[in-house]
Amino acid sequence: MSLLDWCCVNNGARWIFTSLHTWIGLIYIIAGTLGGSLGTAYSLCMRWELGMPGYVLVVDNFHDYNVWITYHGILMIFFMVMPLMIGGIGNLILPIQLAAPDMVFPRLNNLSFWFLPFSLLFTLLSLLIENGFGGGWTLYAPLSSIIGHEDASVDLLIFAIHFAGISSLLGAINFISTLLRMRWTLEPYYYWLSLPFYSWSIFITAWLLVLTVPVFAGAVTLLLFDRHFNNSFYDPYTGGDPLLYQHLFWFFGHPEVYILIIPGFGIISEVISKYSKKYIFGREGMIYAMNSIALLGSIVWGHHMYTVGLDVDTRAYFTATTSVIAIPTGIKIFSWLGTLFTGEITLIIPNLFSLGFLFLFTFGGFTGIILANSPLDIVFHDCYFVVGHFH
């Protein structure tokens, strides 16, 4: 029996080799649900530990707690939100919104998913070596260097990040190509104006992935060289600088914030429009606002590094550019509120979640404006105000 015949006979194999965007979207959602369940388990362990005084789940050291924080962050970002919001819902909805039969590269779409389980496997295997890596989901050097953590758990996490990055890049290339090549008979100007909000959000997110994921891949590759090939990119004793890792990481890490939330903007826009029975107020302004947020969000990474010794002029630049993001964000908030204000609101579950999002996102944005200010950020550094903001 040939491989093709085996695929046709076995239903399970159809899920493995499928190139249908709906099936691939569903298995992305299944994988994201699994990753989110594991990440939530670590979150519950953290809450249980913090809920009572003294040692509860950890023993005489805090390595276990640091491991929970590390893997909670990695699992939630790379294995829950990204597979669900981009790979899952993106594959289900985007071709339908474009009236396209499928993604432009269906087999590449299948391949982009199958890098993800191997990435998750490497992440879980790293937990089995010396109880896992407990240096934080950012993998900061020197905590992740050979001096800070000499066993192979960091190496497995580096390979996991590479596999997850390849998955994201292949998916992003497919989304961009689909949006550029499947415009059918519409002229470009009218095509982009008539493009649904979720399709716009996926297009913007895909470009952010293409531009920033290779930088993070380069950062962890240099870390791998430091660990095993006697290089010194991040070792200050031999001429390196651990701040180089922070710059490379946060050049990816802050756009990653918008990679996670911009698809949410698209979903919220579609839901509010549907259950207010009207088009989004200020449609073109919303599109420009999403693009502006993505552009500005790519040049403000230094506000994560106010406490590392940046000079005053650099901190002033990052304070100013971070604060400016409040303008397009405010446009989006007021457009959503304007849509609700003049619409016929239907209070069913999707719209109730959207209203809850508006409340939560607005207050999260206010705390972001506070933390954008360099002197205030230094005061709030390492406290739960920061944790509350980014959550």
XYZ file of N, CA and C in Angstrom, residues 23-269:
741
model
N -9.252 22.190 9.004
C -8.709 21.114 9.840
C -7.430 21.571 10.542
N -6.580 22.278 9.803
C -5.338 22.769 10.411
C -5.659 23.774 11.512
N -6.663 24.630 11.284
C -7.088 25.557 12.340
C -7.557 24.819 13.575
N -8.292 23.734 13.390
C -8.792 22.958 14.533
C -7.659 22.294 15.307
N -6.668 21.729 14.600
C -5.580 21.080 15.350
C -4.682 22.119 16.015
N -4.600 23.327 15.442
C -3.927 24.426 16.144
C -4.659 24.737 17.450
N -5.985 24.775 17.388
C -6.771 25.080 18.584
C -6.605 23.984 19.634
N -6.580 22.718 19.187
C -6.362 21.609 20.124
C -4.995 21.729 20.781
N -3.959 22.015 19.973
C -2.606 22.162 20.516
C -2.527 23.354 21.468
N -3.177 24.471 21.098
C -3.179 25.646 21.976
C -3.894 25.387 23.281
N -4.962 24.605 23.234
C -5.684 24.254 24.460
C -4.820 23.391 25.370
N -4.061 22.450 24.776
C -3.148 21.615 25.567
C -2.051 22.465 26.207
N -1.418 23.325 25.414
C -0.379 24.201 25.959
C -0.912 25.123 27.031
N -2.122 25.660 26.811
C -2.729 26.530 27.810
C -3.068 25.801 29.097
N -3.478 24.540 28.986
C -3.778 23.741 30.187
C -2.521 23.528 31.026
N -1.406 23.217 30.359
C -0.143 23.032 31.083
C 0.313 24.342 31.727
N 0.211 25.436 30.966
C 0.593 26.739 31.517
C -0.279 27.149 32.680
N -1.563 26.854 32.602
C -2.482 27.162 33.704
C -2.149 26.341 34.941
N -1.714 25.087 34.745
C -1.329 24.249 35.879
C -0.179 24.889 36.649
N 0.800 25.424 35.929
C 1.903 26.113 36.605
C 1.416 27.383 37.298
N 0.480 28.070 36.670
C -0.087 29.263 37.296
C -0.780 28.918 38.608
N -1.529 27.820 38.620
C -2.215 27.388 39.840
C -1.214 27.018 40.937
N -0.097 26.380 40.531
C 0.952 26.078 41.520
C 1.506 27.361 42.138
N 1.732 28.374 41.308
C 2.240 29.654 41.817
C 1.243 30.294 42.775
N -0.035 30.278 42.398
C -1.057 30.903 43.249
C -1.203 30.144 44.575
N -1.130 28.823 44.508
C -1.216 28.003 45.716
C -0.047 28.321 46.652
N 1.140 28.443 46.071
C 2.323 28.752 46.883
C 2.208 30.127 47.534
N 1.701 31.104 46.795
C 1.604 32.468 47.309
C 0.390 32.663 48.210
N -0.550 31.719 48.154
C -1.801 31.891 48.891
C -1.683 31.655 50.376
N -0.605 30.981 50.814
C -0.426 30.667 52.232
C 1.004 30.968 52.649
N 1.227 31.344 53.895
C 2.587 31.670 54.337
C 3.463 30.425 54.433
N 4.780 30.638 54.379
C 5.718 29.536 54.514
C 5.823 28.716 53.239
N 6.508 27.587 53.343
C 6.657 26.688 52.199
C 5.398 25.830 52.070
N 4.824 25.809 50.889
C 3.616 25.019 50.648
C 3.937 23.863 49.696
N 4.308 24.185 48.474
C 4.645 23.162 47.491
C 6.153 23.017 47.290
N 6.894 24.137 47.441
C 8.348 24.057 47.286
C 8.969 23.591 48.596
N 10.224 23.166 48.512
C 10.903 22.715 49.722
C 11.874 23.789 50.194
N 13.129 23.478 50.414
C 14.032 24.419 51.062
C 14.603 25.476 50.127
N 14.340 25.413 48.859
C 14.827 26.463 47.954
C 13.697 26.860 47.016
N 13.927 27.931 46.282
C 12.869 28.479 45.436
C 13.072 28.115 43.968
N 13.917 27.115 43.708
C 14.132 26.713 42.313
C 12.826 26.255 41.664
N 12.043 25.460 42.400
C 10.778 24.967 41.838
C 9.859 26.120 41.463
N 9.766 27.112 42.339
C 8.900 28.263 42.056
C 9.389 29.022 40.826
N 10.710 29.190 40.714
C 11.264 29.868 39.535
C 10.992 29.077 38.257
N 11.010 27.743 38.370
C 10.682 26.894 37.213
C 9.224 27.102 36.803
N 8.332 27.193 37.792
C 6.916 27.415 37.459
C 6.726 28.729 36.710
N 7.389 29.781 37.187
C 7.285 31.086 36.519
C 7.805 30.985 35.084
N 8.965 30.338 34.922
C 9.602 30.229 33.612
C 8.705 29.502 32.614
N 8.233 28.321 32.997
C 7.476 27.502 32.050
C 6.044 28.004 31.893
N 5.508 28.649 32.908
C 4.192 29.285 32.750
C 4.252 30.325 31.637
N 5.279 31.186 31.666
C 5.400 32.219 30.636
C 5.613 31.646 29.258
N 6.536 30.682 29.142
C 6.840 30.090 27.834
C 5.615 29.386 27.262
N 4.935 28.580 28.084
C 3.784 27.819 27.598
C 2.632 28.730 27.197
N 2.354 29.733 27.998
C 1.214 30.603 27.698
C 1.434 31.435 26.438
N 2.655 31.913 26.232
C 2.914 32.787 25.084
C 3.084 31.981 23.800
N 4.017 31.016 23.832
C 4.375 30.307 22.602
C 3.463 29.133 22.280
N 2.780 28.589 23.298
C 2.016 27.367 23.073
C 0.529 27.509 23.374
N 0.082 28.686 23.796
C -1.356 28.884 23.930
C -1.832 30.059 23.088
N -1.397 31.276 23.414
C -1.971 32.455 22.764
C -1.639 32.481 21.274
N -0.377 32.238 20.931
C -0.015 32.293 19.507
C -0.697 31.191 18.682
N -0.679 29.921 19.120
C -1.410 28.913 18.327
C -2.903 29.179 18.224
N -3.517 29.668 19.309
C -4.968 29.897 19.277
C -5.329 31.128 18.456
N -4.718 32.266 18.767
C -5.134 33.540 18.180
C -4.695 33.693 16.730
N -3.536 33.125 16.382
C -3.003 33.309 15.031
C -3.208 32.040 14.202
N -2.585 30.935 14.632
C -2.678 29.702 13.848
C -4.077 29.129 13.803
N -4.769 29.100 14.944
C -6.082 28.476 15.011
C -7.166 29.314 14.365
N -7.472 30.449 14.979
C -8.553 31.291 14.459
C -8.178 31.873 13.096
N -6.878 32.172 12.902
C -6.440 32.705 11.610
C -6.712 31.742 10.474
N -6.375 30.475 10.672
C -6.623 29.483 9.616
C -8.102 29.242 9.388
N -8.895 29.293 10.454
C -10.331 29.078 10.298
C -11.011 30.232 9.573
N -10.649 31.465 9.915
C -11.428 32.632 9.505
C -10.889 33.316 8.254
N -9.558 33.425 8.129
C -8.992 34.261 7.055
C -9.444 33.845 5.655
N -9.305 32.565 5.240
C -9.768 32.227 3.881
C -11.261 32.489 3.680
N -12.059 32.294 4.746
C -13.497 32.549 4.636
C -13.754 34.029 4.397
N -13.056 34.898 5.131
C -13.248 36.340 4.948
C -12.790 36.804 3.574
N -11.805 36.114 3.010
C -11.319 36.491 1.679
C -12.085 35.799 0.559
N -13.060 34.934 0.924
C -13.771 34.107 -0.058
C -12.802 33.278 -0.881
N -11.746 32.796 -0.212
C -10.725 31.975 -0.865
C -10.969 30.509 -0.539
N -10.619 29.591 -1.442
C -10.842 28.168 -1.154
C -9.943 27.631 -0.053
N -8.749 28.205 0.099
C -7.803 27.732 1.114
C -6.682 28.758 1.207
N -5.687 28.471 2.045
C -4.489 29.295 2.085
C -3.730 29.120 0.777
N -2.879 30.074 0.446
C -2.193 30.024 -0.841
C -1.156 28.903 -0.889
N -0.587 28.513 0.274
C 0.356 27.393 0.353
C -0.178 26.368 1.359
N -1.096 25.507 0.951
C -1.730 24.597 1.915
C -0.759 23.633 2.591
N 0.201 23.078 1.843
C 1.117 22.110 2.443
C 2.099 22.799 3.386
N 2.508 24.010 3.037
C 3.338 24.793 3.954
C 2.572 25.072 5.241
N 1.271 25.253 5.111
C 0.410 25.463 6.266
C 0.450 24.255 7.193
N 0.395 23.057 6.610
C 0.487 21.830 7.394
C 1.848 21.735 8.074
N 2.919 22.037 7.327
C 4.270 21.958 7.886
C 4.454 22.942 9.037
N 3.877 24.139 8.894
C 4.026 25.145 9.951
C 3.428 24.660 11.269
N 2.349 23.877 11.193
C 1.793 23.338 12.434
C 2.711 22.284 13.042
N 3.250 21.379 12.220
C 3.943 20.211 12.770
C 5.309 20.528 13.361
N 5.780 21.766 13.199
C 6.946 22.178 13.976
C 6.564 22.430 15.433
N 5.280 22.753 15.666
C 4.844 23.142 17.013
C 4.877 21.990 18.017
N 4.364 20.788 17.699
C 4.440 19.695 18.681
C 5.872 19.339 19.076
N 6.806 19.403 18.105
C 8.205 19.118 18.438
C 8.769 20.198 19.367
N 8.352 21.444 19.137
C 8.765 22.522 20.038
C 8.250 22.280 21.452
N 6.978 21.891 21.560
C 6.401 21.586 22.871
C 7.106 20.390 23.511
N 7.465 19.399 22.710
C 8.173 18.225 23.230
C 9.518 18.613 23.824
N 10.293 19.453 23.117
C 11.578 19.904 23.648
C 11.388 20.693 24.942
N 10.335 21.506 24.991
C 10.068 22.287 26.208
C 9.796 21.375 27.397
N 8.975 20.360 27.189
C 8.642 19.443 28.284
C 9.832 18.562 28.660
N 10.655 18.175 27.670
C 11.853 17.387 27.980
C 12.831 18.189 28.836
N 12.892 19.496 28.608
C 13.808 20.314 29.410
C 13.426 20.312 30.883
N 12.149 20.031 31.174
C 11.706 19.940 32.570
C 12.287 18.719 33.283
N 12.664 17.705 32.527
C 13.133 16.461 33.128
C 14.610 16.512 33.506
N 15.308 17.559 33.080
C 16.745 17.659 33.354
C 16.956 18.616 34.519
N 17.441 18.093 35.636
C 17.706 18.902 36.840
C 16.482 19.731 37.234
N 15.294 19.154 37.103
C 14.033 19.819 37.473
C 13.742 21.067 36.656
N 14.357 21.206 35.499
C 14.030 22.315 34.619
C 14.879 23.542 34.838
N 14.672 24.523 33.945
C 15.401 25.795 34.013
C 14.571 26.799 34.796
N 15.179 27.457 35.753
C 14.453 28.393 36.606
C 14.950 29.822 36.516
N 15.392 30.230 35.329
C 15.953 31.571 35.184
C 15.027 32.579 34.549
N 13.736 32.239 34.388
C 12.781 33.170 33.791
C 12.531 32.870 32.324
N 11.308 33.176 31.841
C 10.930 32.837 30.470
C 11.720 33.657 29.452
N 12.368 34.735 29.880
C 13.175 35.550 28.970
C 14.539 34.943 28.688
N 14.953 33.931 29.471
C 16.250 33.266 29.313
C 17.417 34.255 29.402
N 17.315 35.212 30.299
C 18.360 36.234 30.431
C 19.727 35.609 30.686
N 20.731 36.057 29.940
C 22.119 35.788 30.317
C 22.479 36.797 31.421
N 23.304 36.410 32.417
C 24.073 35.165 32.553
C 23.315 34.029 33.252
N 22.027 34.218 33.602
C 21.284 33.132 34.253
C 21.203 31.904 33.351
N 21.125 32.133 32.040
C 21.014 31.026 31.099
C 22.361 30.619 30.505
N 23.438 31.275 30.920
C 24.759 30.917 30.401
C 25.246 29.639 31.060
N 26.386 29.145 30.608
C 26.906 27.888 31.121
C 27.297 28.011 32.586
N 27.663 29.222 33.023
C 27.995 29.445 34.438
C 26.722 29.458 35.275
N 25.680 30.097 34.764
C 24.441 30.186 35.523
C 23.631 28.911 35.526
N 23.715 28.141 34.423
C 22.911 26.922 34.331
C 23.618 25.977 33.377
N 24.349 25.035 33.913
C 25.247 24.243 33.077
C 24.602 23.013 32.440
N 23.414 22.594 32.911
C 22.841 21.385 32.326
C 22.107 21.702 31.020
N 21.573 20.656 30.391
C 21.046 20.766 29.023
C 19.624 21.299 28.942
N 18.999 21.640 30.062
C 17.613 22.114 29.987
C 17.517 23.418 29.186
N 18.519 24.295 29.319
C 18.518 25.544 28.544
C 18.672 25.239 27.057
N 19.537 24.283 26.727
C 19.739 23.927 25.315
C 18.454 23.406 24.683
N 17.716 22.590 25.433
C 16.451 22.091 24.911
C 15.450 23.221 24.714
N 15.447 24.195 25.637
C 14.564 25.353 25.469
C 14.953 26.173 24.244
N 16.260 26.290 23.988
C 16.714 27.012 22.796
C 16.212 26.316 21.530
N 16.330 24.990 21.499
C 15.813 24.250 20.338
C 14.293 24.395 20.238
N 13.606 24.397 21.377
C 12.154 24.583 21.367
C 11.784 25.931 20.771
N 12.523 26.971 21.145
C 12.251 28.316 20.623
C 12.510 28.366 19.119
N 13.565 27.683 18.660
C 13.834 27.648 17.217
C 12.691 26.974 16.458
N 12.200 25.857 16.965
C 11.107 25.156 16.287
C 9.835 26.000 16.304
N 9.542 26.631 17.451
C 8.360 27.496 17.522
C 8.508 28.687 16.583
N 9.727 29.225 16.478
C 9.967 30.349 15.576
C 9.789 29.967 14.116
N 10.281 28.785 13.737
C 10.093 28.317 12.352
C 8.603 28.148 12.055
N 7.872 27.573 13.013
C 6.427 27.417 12.854
C 5.750 28.767 12.625
N 6.113 29.749 13.455
C 5.506 31.081 13.332
C 5.870 31.742 12.016
N 7.134 31.604 11.590
C 7.568 32.246 10.345
C 6.870 31.643 9.126
N 6.776 30.318 9.085
C 6.100 29.683 7.946
C 4.630 30.091 7.896
N 3.978 30.115 9.071
C 2.587 30.546 9.112
C 2.428 31.995 8.680
N 3.346 32.868 9.135
C 3.264 34.293 8.793
C 3.453 34.509 7.293
N 4.427 33.808 6.703
C 4.652 33.922 5.254
C 3.400 33.490 4.490
N 2.754 32.446 4.971
C 1.535 31.956 4.316
C 0.401 32.977 4.427
N 0.241 33.574 5.615
C -0.817 34.575 5.788
C -0.585 35.790 4.892
N 0.658 36.283 4.862
C 0.965 37.458 4.031
C 0.722 37.141 2.553
N 1.210 35.976 2.105
C 1.041 35.598 0.697
C -0.436 35.450 0.339
N -1.213 34.865 1.261
C -2.644 34.685 0.996
C -3.339 36.035 0.855
N -3.006 36.974 1.734
C -3.655 38.285 1.674
C -3.223 39.077 0.452
N -1.985 38.890 0.001
C -1.502 39.638 -1.161
C -1.942 39.020 -2.483
N -2.071 37.690 -2.531
C -2.320 37.016 -3.797
C -3.783 36.671 -4.033
N -4.619 36.693 -2.984
C -6.006 36.255 -3.160
C -6.970 37.431 -3.112
N -6.588 38.529 -3.736
C -7.475 39.691 -3.720
C -8.500 39.644 -4.850
N -8.467 38.599 -5.664
C -9.421 38.383 -6.738
C -9.487 39.577 -7.683
N -10.671 40.116 -7.950
C -10.802 41.143 -8.992
C -10.783 42.562 -8.432
N -10.662 42.716 -7.132
C -10.706 44.057 -6.566
C -9.416 44.816 -6.854
N -9.552 46.121 -7.113
C -8.369 46.972 -7.207
C -7.716 47.065 -5.821
N -6.381 47.238 -5.757
C -5.701 47.243 -4.455
C -6.293 48.233 -3.462
N -6.612 49.455 -3.909
C -7.113 50.467 -2.977
C -8.418 49.999 -2.326
N -9.351 49.529 -3.141
C -10.639 49.088 -2.614
C -10.494 47.784 -1.839
N -9.537 46.947 -2.251
C -9.308 45.683 -1.536
C -8.908 45.954 -0.091
N -7.935 46.834 0.113
C -7.462 47.075 1.487
C -8.503 47.815 2.307
N -9.274 48.700 1.670
C -10.318 49.400 2.422
C -11.442 48.457 2.836
N -11.748 47.481 2.000
C -12.864 46.573 2.288
C -12.437 45.347 3.080
N -11.145 45.210 3.363
C -10.652 44.027 4.076
C -11.213 44.004 5.494
N -11.778 42.882 5.951
C -12.314 42.818 7.324
C -11.227 43.075 8.369
N -11.664 43.507 9.548
C -10.704 43.887 10.589
C -9.828 42.716 11.024
N -10.416 41.528 11.125
C -9.580 40.403 11.561
C -8.515 40.077 10.518
N -8.860 40.174 9.240
C -7.870 39.936 8.191
C -6.757 40.976 8.254
N -7.137 42.234 8.512
C -6.131 43.286 8.686
C -5.218 42.953 9.867
N -5.801 42.513 10.956
C -5.002 42.237 12.159
C -4.019 41.093 11.915
N -4.449 40.064 11.158
C -3.551 38.945 10.849
C -2.427 39.411 9.928
N -2.741 40.267 8.973
C -1.718 40.796 8.054
C -0.647 41.563 8.825
N -1.079 42.428 9.732
C -0.127 43.218 10.527
C 0.692 42.306 11.441
N 0.026 41.360 12.082
C 0.706 40.439 12.991
C 1.743 39.604 12.251
N 1.399 39.151 11.055
C 2.322 38.322 10.276
C 3.590 39.094 9.933
N 3.449 40.370 9.594
C 4.637 41.176 9.313
C 5.489 41.361 10.561
N 4.857 41.549 11.704
C 5.625 41.661 12.951
C 6.409 40.376 13.220
N 5.786 39.234 12.965
C 6.475 37.955 13.156
C 7.679 37.838 12.227
N 7.499 38.178 10.966
C 8.582 38.048 9.991
C 9.763 38.956 10.349
N 9.474 40.126 10.897
C 10.533 41.099 11.182
C 11.232 40.874 12.517
N 10.571 40.239 13.474
C 11.152 40.174 14.823
C 11.568 38.781 15.279
N 10.888 37.734 14.824
C 11.245 36.381 15.258
C 12.681 36.015 14.889
N 13.188 36.360 13.679
C 14.599 36.040 13.388
C 15.583 36.694 14.348
N 15.247 37.869 14.877
C 16.138 38.530 15.839
C 16.236 37.711 17.118
N 15.110 37.225 17.614
C 15.116 36.378 18.811
C 15.851 35.075 18.540
N 15.642 34.502 17.350
C 16.359 33.273 16.986
C 17.863 33.512 16.993
N 18.284 34.669 16.486
C 19.700 35.002 16.523
C 20.220 35.150 17.942
N 19.408 35.755 18.821
C 19.822 35.961 20.208
C 20.063 34.634 20.920
N 19.146 33.673 20.758
C 19.318 32.393 21.456
C 20.388 31.536 20.770
N 20.632 31.759 19.466
C 21.728 31.051 18.799
C 23.073 31.526 19.344
N 23.222 32.830 19.547
C 24.440 33.358 20.170
C 24.600 32.810 21.584
N 23.488 32.659 22.293
C 23.526 32.063 23.626
C 24.020 30.621 23.549
N 23.559 29.888 22.553
C 24.014 28.504 22.366
C 25.519 28.467 22.070
N 25.996 29.412 21.256
C 27.432 29.486 20.972
C 28.221 29.791 22.242
N 27.706 30.708 23.052
C 28.368 31.016 24.326
C 28.455 29.785 25.220
N 27.404 28.995 25.214
C 27.337 27.854 26.124
C 28.253 26.704 25.697
N 28.418 26.496 24.384
C 29.073 25.263 23.943
C 30.249 25.449 22.995
N 30.435 26.644 22.451
C 31.501 26.825 21.464
C 32.511 27.886 21.890
N 32.542 28.158 23.192
C 33.571 29.023 23.775
C 33.543 30.441 23.211
N 32.358 30.899 22.786
C 32.221 32.309 22.398
C 31.926 33.151 23.625
N 31.900 34.453 23.431
C 31.698 35.342 24.590
C 30.837 36.541 24.224
N 29.718 36.276 23.553
C 28.820 37.369 23.175
C 28.204 38.038 24.396
N 27.877 37.241 25.423
C 27.179 37.769 26.599
C 28.010 37.674 27.872
N 29.279 37.329 27.765
C 30.134 37.153 28.943
C 31.000 38.387 29.150
N 30.744 39.194 30.175
C 31.513 40.431 30.363
C 32.980 40.188 30.700
N 33.306 39.016 31.226
C 34.690 38.739 31.613
C 35.595 38.536 30.406
N 35.014 38.255 29.252
C 35.821 38.038 28.046
C 35.431 38.998 26.921
N 34.879 40.146 27.296
C 34.577 41.186 26.315
C 33.153 41.235 25.821
N 32.297 40.324 26.285
C 30.895 40.349 25.881
C 30.060 41.258 26.771
N 28.764 41.271 26.553
C 27.872 42.142 27.328
C 26.502 41.482 27.456
N 26.073 41.153 28.686
C 24.732 40.551 28.847
C 23.609 41.473 28.403
N 23.867 42.799 28.349
C 22.828 43.718 27.880
C 22.544 43.536 26.391
N 23.509 43.000 25.652
C 23.250 42.695 24.240
C 22.092 41.727 24.124
N 22.066 40.714 24.990
C 20.944 39.761 24.948
C 19.631 40.473 25.236
N 19.627 41.366 26.231
C 18.382 42.063 26.572
C 17.886 42.899 25.394
N 18.802 43.602 24.727
C 18.386 44.402 23.562
C 17.804 43.516 22.466
N 18.480 42.405 22.169
C 17.986 41.507 21.121
C 16.665 40.870 21.525
N 16.582 40.455 22.798
C 15.341 39.810 23.237
C 14.173 40.776 23.187
N 14.337 41.969 23.735
C 13.191 42.877 23.815
C 12.861 43.522 22.473
N 13.818 43.523 21.514
C 13.462 43.940 20.165
C 12.416 42.988 19.585
N 12.483 41.725 19.999
C 11.404 40.779 19.682
C 10.293 40.848 20.720
N 10.665 40.961 21.988
C 9.717 40.781 23.092
C 8.622 41.821 23.137
N 8.938 43.092 22.808
C 7.839 44.059 22.852
C 6.916 43.957 21.642
N 7.425 43.831 20.402
C 6.483 43.519 19.306
C 5.675 42.254 19.565
N 6.248 41.296 20.312
C 5.500 40.080 20.652
C 4.222 40.413 21.417
N 4.268 41.464 22.247
C 3.066 41.918 22.951
C 1.962 42.213 21.941
N 2.319 42.882 20.854
C 1.325 43.259 19.847
C 1.004 42.094 18.925
N 1.950 41.166 18.761
C 1.643 39.928 18.043
C 0.517 39.185 18.765
N 0.514 39.265 20.096
C -0.516 38.583 20.877
C -1.834 39.349 20.898
N -1.790 40.689 20.916
C -3.019 41.449 21.149
C -3.675 41.947 19.859
N -2.917 42.161 18.774
C -3.532 42.713 17.561
C -4.577 41.761 16.963
N -4.334 40.423 16.922
C -5.456 39.556 16.503
C -6.673 39.703 17.414
N -6.428 39.969 18.706
C -7.540 40.233 19.619
C -8.290 41.495 19.233
N -7.553 42.537 18.804
C -8.210 43.756 18.317
C -9.154 43.424 17.160
N -8.649 42.589 16.233
C -9.483 42.222 15.082
C -10.734 41.476 15.500
N -10.591 40.530 16.421
C -11.746 39.747 16.888
C -12.756 40.645 17.591
N -12.273 41.515 18.483
C -13.167 42.418 19.216
C -13.919 43.331 18.249
N -13.219 43.836 17.229
C -13.874 44.705 16.247
C -14.994 43.975 15.530
